Amino acid sequence: SALMDCVVKQLFEMAVTKARQEMPGHTDVEPEIAVVATGGYGRRELSPYSDLDLTFIPYQDGDPFLDAIVRHMFRSVMDVIMTRAGVEVGYAYRLMDDCAQLDSKTRTGLVDMRLIAGSRSQYARFDQSFWAVFNPTDFIFEKVSEYEARHLKFGNTPHLAEPNLKEIAGGIRDFHVARWMAQVRYNSPIYQIWQVLCDNGAISDEESKRLGEAFEFLTRVRNHLHCLAGEQRDILARTRQEIIAEKLGYQAKPGYSPAEPLMHDLYQHMYDLFRLCRHIVRYIAESKLFLSIGLDCEHGEIAPANKSLERESPLWTVWACRIAQQYNIKLSLATQVLIEEVISETPQMPNWGEAGRLMMEILSQRGKVAETLRLMADLGVLGWIVPDFNAIHHLIPYDSSHEFSVGEHTLRAIAYLDELMDDEAQEQTDLRHSLQSLVRPEALYLAMLYHDAGKGDPIRPHPEVGAELVGKVADLWGWDSKAKEDAIWLVQNHLVMAQTARQRDLTLDHTIRDFTKVVDDPERLQMLYLLTYADTKGVAARIWTPLQAHFVGELYMRALRALKSEDDVPDIGGFRRRLMRELNPENTDESIVAEHIQNMPPNYLLNTPREQMALHIAYVEKAKKGEPVIDFYHPPASAHTELTIVTPDDPEPGLLSKITGCLYAADLDVHAAYVFTRQGESPIALDTIWVDFRGRQLSSAKCNEVKGFLEKVLTGKTTVAQLVRKRGKDPDTLQTAFKVKVQAGATDVHALVDVQTPVDRGVLYRISHALSSIGWNIHSARLGLWAGRAITSFYVTDANDGIISPEETEQINALLPPAEKQASPFG
């Protein structure tokens, strides 16, 4: 460090000389710029290849003379220190006005700053400005959080076979954290800090000595590691342990490597450092820390400092919750009781703008929002600052699929959103990345808070009412127009994605076009995807199934591609030719592949994975011989089974009715069906159906049973009616419906039939049977549960695959008589 000081000072003097030569008028002027060392260089702890962190602090920005000095200094530092000496240089340029906006890493580096060259008065001014806005409590809790996260990452132990000397628990960084926290807690210079800790009873003199010895030992080993590697290196690999042991004078015992006594001493020193620094960190974190007017942190809890809170604005109650969130600490019992007393008097809001600012801070802390809102709700603060929450907090849901009150559902949905920030939630990787990448998460969280707020109005649709309410509160809080408009849009459309994924054929371009007309912005699509996940999962544990996740995720990806694509109309001819090349059959006649690709519809070609398509080609060849192929696929980590059926198509509509009848007889729950017909001289039906049995994948025995049913029915050995009756069910039961809606021109080819019925396992069979009885062909079907009803959707054409006219749509109503609406238990 002393060597580098000499180099930097000389380079600075050279830079000043060159700048004066360029600007003769500044010959006698002392430059008002300070060159400051930060980080390890500031602490005088450089190992041979440690980064050299320099900060340039000019008196004012834009001064030509100072700019010339910085320019020459930069060039010489890069040439001499980086290029020639091989030492990395961290380079920063700071103004005094920057001090209030510095990030955590920069603040930490500047805690150790010291002047190397330049103006002492300018350094003193910057030092004063830096510490004037420095928040010791904020810094301490930041370091505690980083300390705990780092220990977790490295296994919370010093005893790794190849330890990271700097970052591991008990490494050099632990020493730094303890010292930083003590420096800012006791406002003490670095050279006095261990004595200060001893004087305050945090550690003993003996423990202080052991800390110093441990740090010295680790630093010595790290220095040798740098020299041996010829670069900055912190991981003490096995291959280097013996070499460094010999350099440090360790002698091997008979039969042992010299690395053994080295690692024994290293572990002992790291363990001492780990234990003692952990004690210091906890001691300081639990000491009395100033938080704000009237609030202190003591013993790790937020407590009233004095009676001044009684004279403060009642907004302190929100501020206390915000501090608890920020520092991840609890409110003391006394603070909670005091907050409840203040809120019970229903104080008038003194400043809605300040309330909105605090709520924006709270809602922007993704991963920490739900716990804070729960605390605020329990203390009554949430209902005070968000009056609309009071209307739904204890509101019973009239949707039987909901397990909780409307307010509880809201808080749980927000908690599911927060859980995405947990790195261990591997199955939610895409959702977590979406949440992490949001620029303004507070708009999403506000929408989550308000998505069901409209349910307090029993007359109007709740998304419409909620959108009005969230717009009003955003205005009241003084939020900017972008955040307000996003929150309004999300609340207004919060059901669109779930409904589309549950009821629509996602392989059709028409579905994606209709969806992206509503969801026409990638950022809003991202937020809606997150809201849909959290909202659906918050309804009940059984609602967000792997299959539901699959369909919502598929819709998200297709919509995202559509929004980013410039070409709305795919070149099907070119796509077919490319498929021919990609499939590249080894043991299959190319003409068979060409025939399959030519005779399948575009939505099949565009949406079927290549490997699955290759299987289908083989299945079709078997089906041509009159053998139905029945295949079961069990996706990993899923509760459903994908059933593929390839069979000669019936000349008359009704094949799906036969298949779903067999599944009904086997007591399977059917969630979706994609029905494709391969044209040609002998049409082949190629159907994929998503099923489960009692909420689980089909067992081997169940697969054999289903396969037997299907083979008998598809080959004419029995009828669906006989099979269903044999299983103790009435095949002639009419399907009743709460609501039937038929859109004649839903797509360019299909009519769309939406049916809401009572929940029953035979729904899909009975409706598909009704549709085929009037000569309609079914091309896909979806079935989901919502609001205590079965929601089924069918894409259909007439018997000749033609468009169904509006006049023909009335036929289905006669076959699905009205169901009696269930009476509400609440009158």
GROMACS .gro file of C-alpha atoms in nm, residues 147 151 157-160 163-166 168-176 194 206-222 236 248 250 259-278:
model
   60
  147TYR     CA    1  -2.314  -1.075   0.630
  151HIS     CA    2  -2.251  -1.689   0.522
  157THR     CA    3  -1.881  -2.268   0.815
  158PRO     CA    4  -1.508  -2.196   0.786
  159HIS     CA    5  -1.430  -2.565   0.740
  160LEU     CA    6  -1.430  -2.597   0.362
  163PRO     CA    7  -1.176  -2.212   0.154
  164ASN     CA    8  -1.233  -1.869   0.003
  165LEU     CA    9  -1.000  -1.670   0.227
  166LYS     CA   10  -1.193  -1.350   0.175
  168ILE     CA   11  -1.610  -1.756   0.358
  169ALA     CA   12  -1.758  -1.751   0.710
  170GLY     CA   13  -1.450  -1.669   0.917
  171GLY     CA   14  -1.275  -1.510   0.622
  172ILE     CA   15  -1.120  -1.166   0.587
  173ARG     CA   16  -1.455  -1.007   0.499
  174ASP     CA   17  -1.596  -1.100   0.842
  175PHE     CA   18  -1.315  -0.896   1.000
  176HIS     CA   19  -1.400  -0.601   0.775
  194TRP     CA   20  -1.066  -0.267   1.869
  206GLU     CA   21  -0.744  -1.136   2.480
  207GLU     CA   22  -1.014  -1.176   2.214
  208SER     CA   23  -0.899  -0.856   2.045
  209LYS     CA   24  -0.548  -0.997   2.028
  210ARG     CA   25  -0.671  -1.324   1.878
  211LEU     CA   26  -0.870  -1.133   1.619
  212GLY     CA   27  -0.560  -0.944   1.511
  213GLU     CA   28  -0.355  -1.263   1.493
  214ALA     CA   29  -0.621  -1.438   1.288
  215PHE     CA   30  -0.649  -1.151   1.043
  216GLU     CA   31  -0.271  -1.128   1.009
  217PHE     CA   32  -0.245  -1.502   0.941
  218LEU     CA   33  -0.518  -1.501   0.675
  219THR     CA   34  -0.363  -1.198   0.507
  220ARG     CA   35  -0.020  -1.364   0.500
  221VAL     CA   36  -0.164  -1.678   0.336
  222ARG     CA   37  -0.358  -1.463   0.088
  236LEU     CA   38  -0.703  -2.174  -0.152
  248LEU     CA   39   0.549  -2.036   0.541
  250TYR     CA   40   0.567  -2.566   0.784
  259ALA     CA   41  -0.048  -2.873   0.405
  260GLU     CA   42  -0.196  -3.057   0.706
  261PRO     CA   43  -0.049  -2.831   0.981
  262LEU     CA   44  -0.109  -2.523   0.765
  263MET     CA   45  -0.479  -2.603   0.723
  264HIS     CA   46  -0.507  -2.691   1.093
  265ASP     CA   47  -0.380  -2.344   1.188
  266LEU     CA   48  -0.583  -2.177   0.915
  267TYR     CA   49  -0.906  -2.342   1.032
  268GLN     CA   50  -0.832  -2.245   1.393
  269HIS     CA   51  -0.773  -1.881   1.300
  270MET     CA   52  -1.079  -1.870   1.074
  271TYR     CA   53  -1.292  -2.029   1.345
  272ASP     CA   54  -1.172  -1.768   1.597
  273LEU     CA   55  -1.243  -1.492   1.349
  274PHE     CA   56  -1.584  -1.639   1.262
  275ARG     CA   57  -1.694  -1.673   1.625
  276LEU     CA   58  -1.562  -1.338   1.750
  277CYS     CA   59  -1.683  -1.133   1.453
  278ARG     CA   60  -2.026  -1.295   1.478
   0.00000   0.00000   0.00000
